[in-house]
């Protein structure tokens, strides 16, 4: 699932292709937008806000899209017959003289007056890759509810805009806390917020997402999508469980050897990870170290 860095890069690519250019074609294959035609307008700018994409036009309108699970925007030369991949999932085609942007399997598409963009993205927490990134406000929002599970707080776009399951798992690993640990167990929330920001920032310009500093395949990240594999740090087995309440629950990968704090067991109750010391009978949470 695309996270903030991918969405940021998509906005950069779209802005380079469309920004300042006139639309000579517009095909929005979305029920509520079937009659909308933006051709004749020019694209002023394409920006990202967390995981949202905002394409602003000279007509004072913003085409808002969200990639959700498997969406993407790609750019091809206008009129390039070989450029189109699959036509089945195409939801939007914006054409300029030189470049055509194609929105594929988009999770959301709507059109609002640019003046009302806030209604779409005003609820978001500080945008990790935004020009107005605000670490102080991010720390405030993160620590607002100290009992909340760290992983769930990170995934909440009202806390920090741009984190998905990949950066959540990696940030928790680097903090040596399981995703089910309460936020209050983060030793230095300011430093932690800076770490999350750094993770997205160093990866925003490249396709591979690297959190280990090691660019070799299979060694690029510590926890995410590595369940059953040996931990790169301790050699123990990386595990996976769900975090959050269905249907909004998400996968969370972690290493029981490296990360302290509660973790779900097969019967669904959180308990201390295996191998991390004594546990009192009947005590399912360890809330403080
Ligand atoms: Zn480990």
PDB file of C-alpha atoms and ligand atoms in Angstrom:
ATOM      1  CA  UNK A   1       0.000   0.000   0.000  1.00  0.00           C
ATOM      2  CA  UNK A   2       1.446   3.371  -0.993  1.00  0.00           C
ATOM      3  CA  UNK A   3       2.662   5.435   1.950  1.00  0.00           C
ATOM      4  CA  UNK A   4       3.547   9.107   2.224  1.00  0.00           C
ATOM      5  CA  UNK A   5       6.851   8.833   0.379  1.00  0.00           C
ATOM      6  CA  UNK A   6       5.258   7.169  -2.657  1.00  0.00           C
ATOM      7  CA  UNK A   7       2.436   9.710  -2.722  1.00  0.00           C
ATOM      8  CA  UNK A   8       4.947  12.572  -2.420  1.00  0.00           C
ATOM      9  CA  UNK A   9       6.931  11.185  -5.352  1.00  0.00           C
ATOM     10  CA  UNK A  10       3.740  10.724  -7.380  1.00  0.00           C
ATOM     11  CA  UNK A  11       2.839  14.381  -6.776  1.00  0.00           C
ATOM     12  CA  UNK A  12       6.308  15.471  -7.905  1.00  0.00           C
ATOM     13  CA  UNK A  13       6.021  13.421 -11.098  1.00  0.00           C
ATOM     14  CA  UNK A  14       2.515  14.663 -11.885  1.00  0.00           C
ATOM     15  CA  UNK A  15       3.490  18.238 -11.158  1.00  0.00           C
ATOM     16  CA  UNK A  16       6.464  18.009 -13.496  1.00  0.00           C
ATOM     17  CA  UNK A  17       4.310  16.553 -16.277  1.00  0.00           C
ATOM     18  CA  UNK A  18       1.154  18.646 -15.862  1.00  0.00           C
ATOM     19  CA  UNK A  19       2.070  21.746 -13.898  1.00  0.00           C
ATOM     20  CA  UNK A  20       1.668  24.939 -15.913  1.00  0.00           C
ATOM     21  CA  UNK A  21       0.229  23.093 -18.898  1.00  0.00           C
ATOM     22  CA  UNK A  22      -3.202  23.267 -20.511  1.00  0.00           C
ATOM     23  CA  UNK A  23      -5.427  20.225 -20.398  1.00  0.00           C
ATOM     24  CA  UNK A  24      -6.495  19.244 -23.890  1.00  0.00           C
ATOM     25  CA  UNK A  25      -8.298  16.146 -22.639  1.00  0.00           C
ATOM     26  CA  UNK A  26      -9.968  14.971 -19.450  1.00  0.00           C
ATOM     27  CA  UNK A  27     -11.612  11.617 -18.912  1.00  0.00           C
ATOM     28  CA  UNK A  28     -12.806  10.889 -15.385  1.00  0.00           C
ATOM     29  CA  UNK A  29     -14.223   7.385 -15.080  1.00  0.00           C
ATOM     30  CA  UNK A  30     -15.828   7.863 -11.722  1.00  0.00           C
ATOM     31  CA  UNK A  31     -19.621   7.798 -11.248  1.00  0.00           C
ATOM     32  CA  UNK A  32     -19.928  11.170  -9.503  1.00  0.00           C
ATOM     33  CA  UNK A  33     -17.597  12.852 -12.001  1.00  0.00           C
ATOM     34  CA  UNK A  34     -18.862  11.349 -15.223  1.00  0.00           C
ATOM     35  CA  UNK A  35     -19.995  14.702 -16.614  1.00  0.00           C
ATOM     36  CA  UNK A  36     -16.972  16.707 -15.461  1.00  0.00           C
ATOM     37  CA  UNK A  37     -14.600  17.980 -18.124  1.00  0.00           C
ATOM     38  CA  UNK A  38     -11.571  19.968 -17.069  1.00  0.00           C
ATOM     39  CA  UNK A  39     -10.161  20.380 -20.556  1.00  0.00           C
ATOM     40  CA  UNK A  40      -9.525  23.995 -21.444  1.00  0.00           C
ATOM     41  CA  UNK A  41      -8.237  24.652 -17.934  1.00  0.00           C
ATOM     42  CA  UNK A  42      -4.581  24.468 -17.056  1.00  0.00           C
ATOM     43  CA  UNK A  43      -3.047  22.580 -14.174  1.00  0.00           C
ATOM     44  CA  UNK A  44      -1.538  25.018 -11.703  1.00  0.00           C
ATOM     45  CA  UNK A  45       0.122  22.545  -9.413  1.00  0.00           C
ATOM     46  CA  UNK A  46      -0.017  19.000  -8.080  1.00  0.00           C
ATOM     47  CA  UNK A  47       0.811  18.556  -4.394  1.00  0.00           C
ATOM     48  CA  UNK A  48       0.567  15.803  -1.813  1.00  0.00           C
ATOM     49  CA  UNK A  49      -0.902  16.101   1.659  1.00  0.00           C
ATOM     50  CA  UNK A  50      -0.117  12.965   3.617  1.00  0.00           C
ATOM     51  CA  UNK A  51      -1.492  10.212   1.393  1.00  0.00           C
ATOM     52  CA  UNK A  52      -3.803  12.558  -0.534  1.00  0.00           C
ATOM     53  CA  UNK A  53      -3.072  14.021  -3.967  1.00  0.00           C
ATOM     54  CA  UNK A  54      -4.381  17.439  -4.931  1.00  0.00           C
ATOM     55  CA  UNK A  55      -4.364  18.526  -8.568  1.00  0.00           C
ATOM     56  CA  UNK A  56      -5.237  22.236  -8.726  1.00  0.00           C
ATOM     57  CA  UNK A  57      -6.571  23.818 -11.878  1.00  0.00           C
ATOM     58  CA  UNK A  58      -6.844  27.342 -13.203  1.00  0.00           C
ATOM     59  CA  UNK A  59     -10.615  27.071 -12.832  1.00  0.00           C
ATOM     60  CA  UNK A  60     -10.238  27.152  -9.056  1.00  0.00           C
ATOM     61  CA  UNK A  61     -10.922  23.453  -8.767  1.00  0.00           C
ATOM     62  CA  UNK A  62      -8.984  20.655  -7.132  1.00  0.00           C
ATOM     63  CA  UNK A  63      -9.113  17.088  -8.355  1.00  0.00           C
ATOM     64  CA  UNK A  64      -8.546  15.065  -5.211  1.00  0.00           C
ATOM     65  CA  UNK A  65      -7.325  11.480  -5.430  1.00  0.00           C
ATOM     66  CA  UNK A  66      -6.218   8.831  -2.996  1.00  0.00           C
ATOM     67  CA  UNK A  67      -4.331   5.705  -4.003  1.00  0.00           C
ATOM     68  CA  UNK A  68      -5.720   3.561  -1.156  1.00  0.00           C
ATOM     69  CA  UNK A  69      -4.553  -0.058  -1.520  1.00  0.00           C
ATOM     70  CA  UNK A  70      -3.276  -0.437  -5.052  1.00  0.00           C
ATOM     71  CA  UNK A  71      -3.831   2.802  -6.911  1.00  0.00           C
ATOM     72  CA  UNK A  72      -1.197   4.610  -8.929  1.00  0.00           C
ATOM     73  CA  UNK A  73      -0.743   7.501 -11.297  1.00  0.00           C
ATOM     74  CA  UNK A  74       1.615   7.111 -14.203  1.00  0.00           C
ATOM     75  CA  UNK A  75       2.742   9.497 -16.884  1.00  0.00           C
ATOM     76  CA  UNK A  76       3.216   8.702 -20.532  1.00  0.00           C
ATOM     77  CA  UNK A  77       3.885  10.684 -23.652  1.00  0.00           C
ATOM     78  CA  UNK A  78       0.631  11.909 -25.201  1.00  0.00           C
ATOM     79  CA  UNK A  79      -0.262   9.715 -28.147  1.00  0.00           C
ATOM     80  CA  UNK A  80       2.239   7.017 -27.224  1.00  0.00           C
ATOM     81  CA  UNK A  81       0.465   3.862 -28.431  1.00  0.00           C
ATOM     82  CA  UNK A  82       2.596   1.508 -26.355  1.00  0.00           C
ATOM     83  CA  UNK A  83       2.368   3.527 -23.194  1.00  0.00           C
ATOM     84  CA  UNK A  84      -0.906   2.276 -21.811  1.00  0.00           C
ATOM     85  CA  UNK A  85      -0.654  -0.680 -19.490  1.00  0.00           C
ATOM     86  CA  UNK A  86      -3.984  -2.202 -18.529  1.00  0.00           C
ATOM     87  CA  UNK A  87      -7.010  -0.160 -19.566  1.00  0.00           C
ATOM     88  CA  UNK A  88      -9.355  -2.025 -17.192  1.00  0.00           C
ATOM     89  CA  UNK A  89      -8.492  -0.155 -14.022  1.00  0.00           C
ATOM     90  CA  UNK A  90      -8.157   3.330 -15.479  1.00  0.00           C
ATOM     91  CA  UNK A  91     -10.101   5.893 -13.467  1.00  0.00           C
ATOM     92  CA  UNK A  92      -8.719   9.177 -14.787  1.00  0.00           C
ATOM     93  CA  UNK A  93      -6.890  10.444 -17.846  1.00  0.00           C
ATOM     94  CA  UNK A  94      -5.558  14.007 -17.923  1.00  0.00           C
ATOM     95  CA  UNK A  95      -4.007  14.972 -21.224  1.00  0.00           C
ATOM     96  CA  UNK A  96      -1.729  17.848 -22.158  1.00  0.00           C
ATOM     97  CA  UNK A  97       0.011  18.411 -25.475  1.00  0.00           C
ATOM     98  CA  UNK A  98       3.123  16.654 -24.277  1.00  0.00           C
ATOM     99  CA  UNK A  99       2.224  14.386 -21.363  1.00  0.00           C
ATOM    100  CA  UNK A 100      -0.750  12.301 -20.297  1.00  0.00           C
ATOM    101  CA  UNK A 101      -1.333  11.342 -16.665  1.00  0.00           C
ATOM    102  CA  UNK A 102      -3.274   8.152 -16.054  1.00  0.00           C
ATOM    103  CA  UNK A 103      -4.854   7.322 -12.711  1.00  0.00           C
ATOM    104  CA  UNK A 104      -5.065   3.564 -12.307  1.00  0.00           C
ATOM    105  CA  UNK A 105      -7.178   1.748  -9.679  1.00  0.00           C
ATOM    106  CA  UNK A 106      -7.531   4.933  -7.665  1.00  0.00           C
ATOM    107  CA  UNK A 107      -9.246   4.437  -4.315  1.00  0.00           C
ATOM    108  CA  UNK A 108     -10.918   7.818  -4.316  1.00  0.00           C
ATOM    109  CA  UNK A 109     -11.551  10.600  -6.788  1.00  0.00           C
ATOM    110  CA  UNK A 110     -13.501  13.784  -6.302  1.00  0.00           C
ATOM    111  CA  UNK A 111     -13.560  17.405  -7.317  1.00  0.00           C
ATOM    112  CA  UNK A 112     -13.859  20.333  -4.927  1.00  0.00           C
ATOM    113  CA  UNK A 113     -13.307  24.075  -5.140  1.00  0.00           C
ATOM    114  CA  UNK A 114      -9.645  24.683  -4.277  1.00  0.00           C
ATOM    115  CA  UNK A 115     -10.820  27.097  -1.582  1.00  0.00           C
ATOM    116  CA  UNK A 116     -12.440  24.154   0.187  1.00  0.00           C
ATOM    117  CA  UNK A 117      -9.500  21.747   0.154  1.00  0.00           C
ATOM    118  CA  UNK A 118      -9.358  22.019   3.925  1.00  0.00           C
ATOM    119  CA  UNK A 119     -12.545  20.018   4.159  1.00  0.00           C
ATOM    120  CA  UNK A 120     -10.650  17.119   2.583  1.00  0.00           C
ATOM    121  CA  UNK A 121      -7.310  17.339   4.347  1.00  0.00           C
ATOM    122  CA  UNK A 122      -7.870  19.704   7.274  1.00  0.00           C
ATOM    123  CA  UNK A 123      -8.233  16.808   9.705  1.00  0.00           C
ATOM    124  CA  UNK A 124      -4.762  15.459   8.912  1.00  0.00           C
ATOM    125  CA  UNK A 125      -1.917  15.684  11.365  1.00  0.00           C
ATOM    126  CA  UNK A 126       1.372  17.302  10.369  1.00  0.00           C
ATOM    127  CA  UNK A 127       2.402  16.129   6.892  1.00  0.00           C
ATOM    128  CA  UNK A 128       5.722  14.307   7.263  1.00  0.00           C
ATOM    129  CA  UNK A 129       6.827  15.394   3.807  1.00  0.00           C
ATOM    130  CA  UNK A 130       4.908  18.660   3.594  1.00  0.00           C
ATOM    131  CA  UNK A 131       6.572  22.054   3.261  1.00  0.00           C
ATOM    132  CA  UNK A 132       4.966  22.974   6.591  1.00  0.00           C
ATOM    133  CA  UNK A 133       6.116  19.903   8.560  1.00  0.00           C
ATOM    134  CA  UNK A 134       5.597  20.703  12.226  1.00  0.00           C
ATOM    135  CA  UNK A 135       7.461  18.334  14.594  1.00  0.00           C
ATOM    136  CA  UNK A 136       6.190  20.048  17.742  1.00  0.00           C
ATOM    137  CA  UNK A 137       2.547  19.619  16.755  1.00  0.00           C
ATOM    138  CA  UNK A 138       3.297  16.039  15.666  1.00  0.00           C
ATOM    139  CA  UNK A 139       4.739  15.237  19.085  1.00  0.00           C
ATOM    140  CA  UNK A 140       1.752  16.863  20.770  1.00  0.00           C
ATOM    141  CA  UNK A 141      -0.690  14.761  18.769  1.00  0.00           C
ATOM    142  CA  UNK A 142       1.291  11.560  19.297  1.00  0.00           C
ATOM    143  CA  UNK A 143       1.460  11.944  23.072  1.00  0.00           C
ATOM    144  CA  UNK A 144      -2.088  13.257  23.458  1.00  0.00           C
ATOM    145  CA  UNK A 145      -3.345   9.790  24.353  1.00  0.00           C
ATOM    146  CA  UNK A 146      -0.501   8.050  26.243  1.00  0.00           C
ATOM    147  CA  UNK A 147      -2.435   4.796  26.690  1.00  0.00           C
ATOM    148  CA  UNK A 148      -2.966   4.317  22.990  1.00  0.00           C
ATOM    149  CA  UNK A 149      -1.083   1.577  21.143  1.00  0.00           C
ATOM    150  CA  UNK A 150       1.947   3.086  19.465  1.00  0.00           C
ATOM    151  CA  UNK A 151       1.335   1.336  16.139  1.00  0.00           C
ATOM    152  CA  UNK A 152      -2.306   2.457  16.013  1.00  0.00           C
ATOM    153  CA  UNK A 153      -1.310   6.041  16.810  1.00  0.00           C
ATOM    154  CA  UNK A 154       1.266   6.013  14.004  1.00  0.00           C
ATOM    155  CA  UNK A 155      -1.272   4.720  11.484  1.00  0.00           C
ATOM    156  CA  UNK A 156      -3.788   7.391  12.471  1.00  0.00           C
ATOM    157  CA  UNK A 157      -3.472  10.106   9.807  1.00  0.00           C
ATOM    158  CA  UNK A 158      -4.823  12.671  12.286  1.00  0.00           C
ATOM    159  CA  UNK A 159      -1.635  12.177  14.305  1.00  0.00           C
ATOM    160  CA  UNK A 160       0.955  12.065  11.521  1.00  0.00           C
ATOM    161  CA  UNK A 161       0.054  12.227   7.842  1.00  0.00           C
ATOM    162  CA  UNK A 162       1.902   9.767   5.636  1.00  0.00           C
ATOM    163  CA  UNK A 163       2.671   6.685   7.746  1.00  0.00           C
ATOM    164  CA  UNK A 164       1.374   3.281   6.633  1.00  0.00           C
ATOM    165  CA  UNK A 165       2.117  -0.233   7.832  1.00  0.00           C
ATOM    166  CA  UNK A 166       5.687  -0.247   6.467  1.00  0.00           C
ATOM    167  CA  UNK A 167       6.948   2.825   8.282  1.00  0.00           C
ATOM    168  CA  UNK A 168       4.890   1.953  11.358  1.00  0.00           C
ATOM    169  CA  UNK A 169       6.602  -1.439  11.685  1.00  0.00           C
ATOM    170  CA  UNK A 170      10.061  -0.042  11.001  1.00  0.00           C
ATOM    171  CA  UNK A 171       9.696   2.899  13.392  1.00  0.00           C
ATOM    172  CA  UNK A 172       8.499   0.598  16.186  1.00  0.00           C
ATOM    173  CA  UNK A 173      11.429  -1.739  15.523  1.00  0.00           C
ATOM    174  CA  UNK A 174      13.934   1.109  15.664  1.00  0.00           C
ATOM    175  CA  UNK A 175      12.343   2.338  18.908  1.00  0.00           C
ATOM    176  CA  UNK A 176      12.633  -1.232  20.258  1.00  0.00           C
ATOM    177  CA  UNK A 177       8.943  -1.255  21.191  1.00  0.00           C
ATOM    178  CA  UNK A 178       6.231  -3.574  19.887  1.00  0.00           C
ATOM    179  CA  UNK A 179       3.421  -1.846  17.960  1.00  0.00           C
ATOM    180  CA  UNK A 180       1.055  -2.725  20.849  1.00  0.00           C
ATOM    181  CA  UNK A 181       3.129  -0.825  23.384  1.00  0.00           C
ATOM    182  CA  UNK A 182       1.421   2.202  24.882  1.00  0.00           C
ATOM    183  CA  UNK A 183       2.619   5.514  23.496  1.00  0.00           C
ATOM    184  CA  UNK A 184       3.847   6.505  26.949  1.00  0.00           C
ATOM    185  CA  UNK A 185       6.596   3.862  26.709  1.00  0.00           C
ATOM    186  CA  UNK A 186       8.354   5.893  24.004  1.00  0.00           C
ATOM    187  CA  UNK A 187      11.390   7.177  25.866  1.00  0.00           C
ATOM    188  CA  UNK A 188      11.787  10.426  23.924  1.00  0.00           C
ATOM    189  CA  UNK A 189       8.692  11.287  21.830  1.00  0.00           C
ATOM    190  CA  UNK A 190      10.405  14.266  20.190  1.00  0.00           C
ATOM    191  CA  UNK A 191      13.297  12.099  19.049  1.00  0.00           C
ATOM    192  CA  UNK A 192      10.853   9.405  17.922  1.00  0.00           C
ATOM    193  CA  UNK A 193       8.861  11.844  15.766  1.00  0.00           C
ATOM    194  CA  UNK A 194      12.146  13.032  14.245  1.00  0.00           C
ATOM    195  CA  UNK A 195      13.047   9.412  13.474  1.00  0.00           C
ATOM    196  CA  UNK A 196       9.743   8.787  11.648  1.00  0.00           C
ATOM    197  CA  UNK A 197      10.251  11.984   9.674  1.00  0.00           C
ATOM    198  CA  UNK A 198      13.788  10.962   8.734  1.00  0.00           C
ATOM    199  CA  UNK A 199      12.639   7.496   7.576  1.00  0.00           C
ATOM    200  CA  UNK A 200      10.181   8.946   5.065  1.00  0.00           C
ATOM    201  CA  UNK A 201      12.434  11.809   4.067  1.00  0.00           C
ATOM    202  CA  UNK A 202      15.452   9.666   3.145  1.00  0.00           C
ATOM    203  CA  UNK A 203      13.235   7.370   1.080  1.00  0.00           C
ATOM    204  CA  UNK A 204      11.118   9.923  -0.743  1.00  0.00           C
ATOM    205  CA  UNK A 205      13.368  10.188  -3.799  1.00  0.00           C
ATOM    206  CA  UNK A 206      13.899   6.456  -4.369  1.00  0.00           C
ATOM    207  CA  UNK A 207      11.716   3.511  -5.249  1.00  0.00           C
ATOM    208  CA  UNK A 208      13.202   1.097  -2.683  1.00  0.00           C
ATOM    209  CA  UNK A 209      12.256   1.765   0.912  1.00  0.00           C
ATOM    210  CA  UNK A 210      15.341   1.326   3.063  1.00  0.00           C
ATOM    211  CA  UNK A 211      15.405   1.610   6.848  1.00  0.00           C
ATOM    212  CA  UNK A 212      18.527  -0.409   7.605  1.00  0.00           C
ATOM    213  CA  UNK A 213      20.978   1.647   5.573  1.00  0.00           C
ATOM    214  CA  UNK A 214      21.713  -1.550   3.611  1.00  0.00           C
ATOM    215  CA  UNK A 215      20.627  -1.363  -0.028  1.00  0.00           C
ATOM    216  CA  UNK A 216      20.989  -5.088  -0.708  1.00  0.00           C
ATOM    217  CA  UNK A 217      17.791  -7.016  -1.483  1.00  0.00           C
ATOM    218  CA  UNK A 218      16.396  -8.762   1.580  1.00  0.00           C
ATOM    219  CA  UNK A 219      18.345  -6.508   3.924  1.00  0.00           C
ATOM    220  CA  UNK A 220      16.610  -3.192   3.246  1.00  0.00           C
ATOM    221  CA  UNK A 221      14.241  -3.226   6.206  1.00  0.00           C
ATOM    222  CA  UNK A 222      14.005  -4.834   9.621  1.00  0.00           C
ATOM    223  CA  UNK A 223      10.472  -6.024  10.247  1.00  0.00           C
ATOM    224  CA  UNK A 224       7.830  -5.239   7.627  1.00  0.00           C
ATOM    225  CA  UNK A 225       6.795  -8.239   5.487  1.00  0.00           C
ATOM    226  CA  UNK A 226       9.545 -10.370   7.043  1.00  0.00           C
ATOM    227  CA  UNK A 227       7.422 -12.696   9.189  1.00  0.00           C
ATOM    228  CA  UNK A 228       9.051 -16.087   9.560  1.00  0.00           C
ATOM    229  CA  UNK A 229      12.435 -14.734   8.496  1.00  0.00           C
ATOM    230  CA  UNK A 230      15.367 -14.273  10.848  1.00  0.00           C
ATOM    231  CA  UNK A 231      15.670 -10.821  12.369  1.00  0.00           C
ATOM    232  CA  UNK A 232      18.604  -8.927  10.866  1.00  0.00           C
ATOM    233  CA  UNK A 233      19.606  -7.700  14.305  1.00  0.00           C
ATOM    234  CA  UNK A 234      19.122 -10.646  16.701  1.00  0.00           C
ATOM    235  CA  UNK A 235      18.523 -13.659  14.447  1.00  0.00           C
ATOM    236  CA  UNK A 236      15.184 -14.450  16.112  1.00  0.00           C
ATOM    237  CA  UNK A 237      12.042 -14.974  14.049  1.00  0.00           C
ATOM    238  CA  UNK A 238      10.122 -11.910  12.919  1.00  0.00           C
ATOM    239  CA  UNK A 239       6.389 -12.244  13.576  1.00  0.00           C
ATOM    240  CA  UNK A 240       3.171 -10.650  12.388  1.00  0.00           C
ATOM    241  CA  UNK A 241      -0.197  -9.941  14.007  1.00  0.00           C
ATOM    242  CA  UNK A 242      -3.067  -7.545  13.522  1.00  0.00           C
ATOM    243  CA  UNK A 243      -3.357  -4.142  15.139  1.00  0.00           C
ATOM    244  CA  UNK A 244      -6.492  -2.043  15.469  1.00  0.00           C
ATOM    245  CA  UNK A 245     -10.161  -2.947  15.454  1.00  0.00           C
ATOM    246  CA  UNK A 246     -11.701  -4.794  12.484  1.00  0.00           C
ATOM    247  CA  UNK A 247     -12.466  -3.875   9.783  1.00  0.00           C
ATOM    248  CA  UNK A 248      -9.840  -1.156  10.167  1.00  0.00           C
ATOM    249  CA  UNK A 249      -7.226  -3.581  11.523  1.00  0.00           C
ATOM    250  CA  UNK A 250      -3.854  -3.727   9.788  1.00  0.00           C
ATOM    251  CA  UNK A 251      -0.853  -6.015   9.801  1.00  0.00           C
ATOM    252  CA  UNK A 252       1.970  -5.263  12.197  1.00  0.00           C
ATOM    253  CA  UNK A 253       5.337  -7.005  11.904  1.00  0.00           C
ATOM    254  CA  UNK A 254       7.728  -7.113  14.848  1.00  0.00           C
ATOM    255  CA  UNK A 255      10.641  -9.004  16.366  1.00  0.00           C
ATOM    256  CA  UNK A 256       9.853 -10.451  19.812  1.00  0.00           C
ATOM    257  CA  UNK A 257      13.572 -10.536  20.557  1.00  0.00           C
ATOM    258  CA  UNK A 258      14.334  -6.892  19.777  1.00  0.00           C
ATOM    259  CA  UNK A 259      11.093  -5.164  20.686  1.00  0.00           C
ATOM    260  CA  UNK A 260       9.769  -4.911  24.209  1.00  0.00           C
ATOM    261  CA  UNK A 261       6.139  -4.566  25.192  1.00  0.00           C
ATOM    262  CA  UNK A 262       2.845  -6.372  24.726  1.00  0.00           C
ATOM    263  CA  UNK A 263       2.136  -8.466  21.650  1.00  0.00           C
ATOM    264  CA  UNK A 264      -0.949 -10.513  20.706  1.00  0.00           C
ATOM    265  CA  UNK A 265      -1.002 -14.235  21.212  1.00  0.00           C
ATOM    266  CA  UNK A 266      -3.023 -16.834  19.324  1.00  0.00           C
ATOM    267  CA  UNK A 267      -5.996 -16.346  21.638  1.00  0.00           C
ATOM    268  CA  UNK A 268      -5.987 -12.661  20.841  1.00  0.00           C
ATOM    269  CA  UNK A 269      -4.906 -11.403  24.251  1.00  0.00           C
ATOM    270  CA  UNK A 270      -1.853  -9.214  24.328  1.00  0.00           C
ATOM    271  CA  UNK A 271       0.992 -10.544  26.429  1.00  0.00           C
ATOM    272  CA  UNK A 272       4.672  -9.992  26.815  1.00  0.00           C
ATOM    273  CA  UNK A 273       6.637 -11.352  23.877  1.00  0.00           C
ATOM    274  CA  UNK A 274       8.333 -14.710  24.361  1.00  0.00           C
ATOM    275  CA  UNK A 275      11.776 -14.632  25.843  1.00  0.00           C
ATOM    276  CA  UNK A 276      11.518 -11.244  27.434  1.00  0.00           C
ATOM    277  CA  UNK A 277      11.545 -12.330  31.060  1.00  0.00           C
ATOM    278  CA  UNK A 278       9.227 -13.488  33.823  1.00  0.00           C
ATOM    279  CA  UNK A 279       5.508 -12.933  33.632  1.00  0.00           C
ATOM    280  CA  UNK A 280       3.123 -12.915  36.517  1.00  0.00           C
ATOM    281  CA  UNK A 281       0.202 -15.345  36.230  1.00  0.00           C
ATOM    282  CA  UNK A 282      -2.864 -13.576  34.897  1.00  0.00           C
ATOM    283  CA  UNK A 283      -0.959 -10.461  33.942  1.00  0.00           C
ATOM    284  CA  UNK A 284      -1.515  -9.906  30.269  1.00  0.00           C
ATOM    285  CA  UNK A 285      -0.052  -6.437  29.878  1.00  0.00           C
ATOM    286  CA  UNK A 286       3.169  -5.014  30.968  1.00  0.00           C
ATOM    287  CA  UNK A 287       2.514  -1.320  30.802  1.00  0.00           C
ATOM    288  CA  UNK A 288       5.796   0.030  32.101  1.00  0.00           C
ATOM    289  CA  UNK A 289       9.374  -1.035  31.944  1.00  0.00           C
TER     290      UNK A 289
HETATM  291 ZN1  LIG B   1      15.397  -9.104  16.547  1.00  0.00          ZN
END
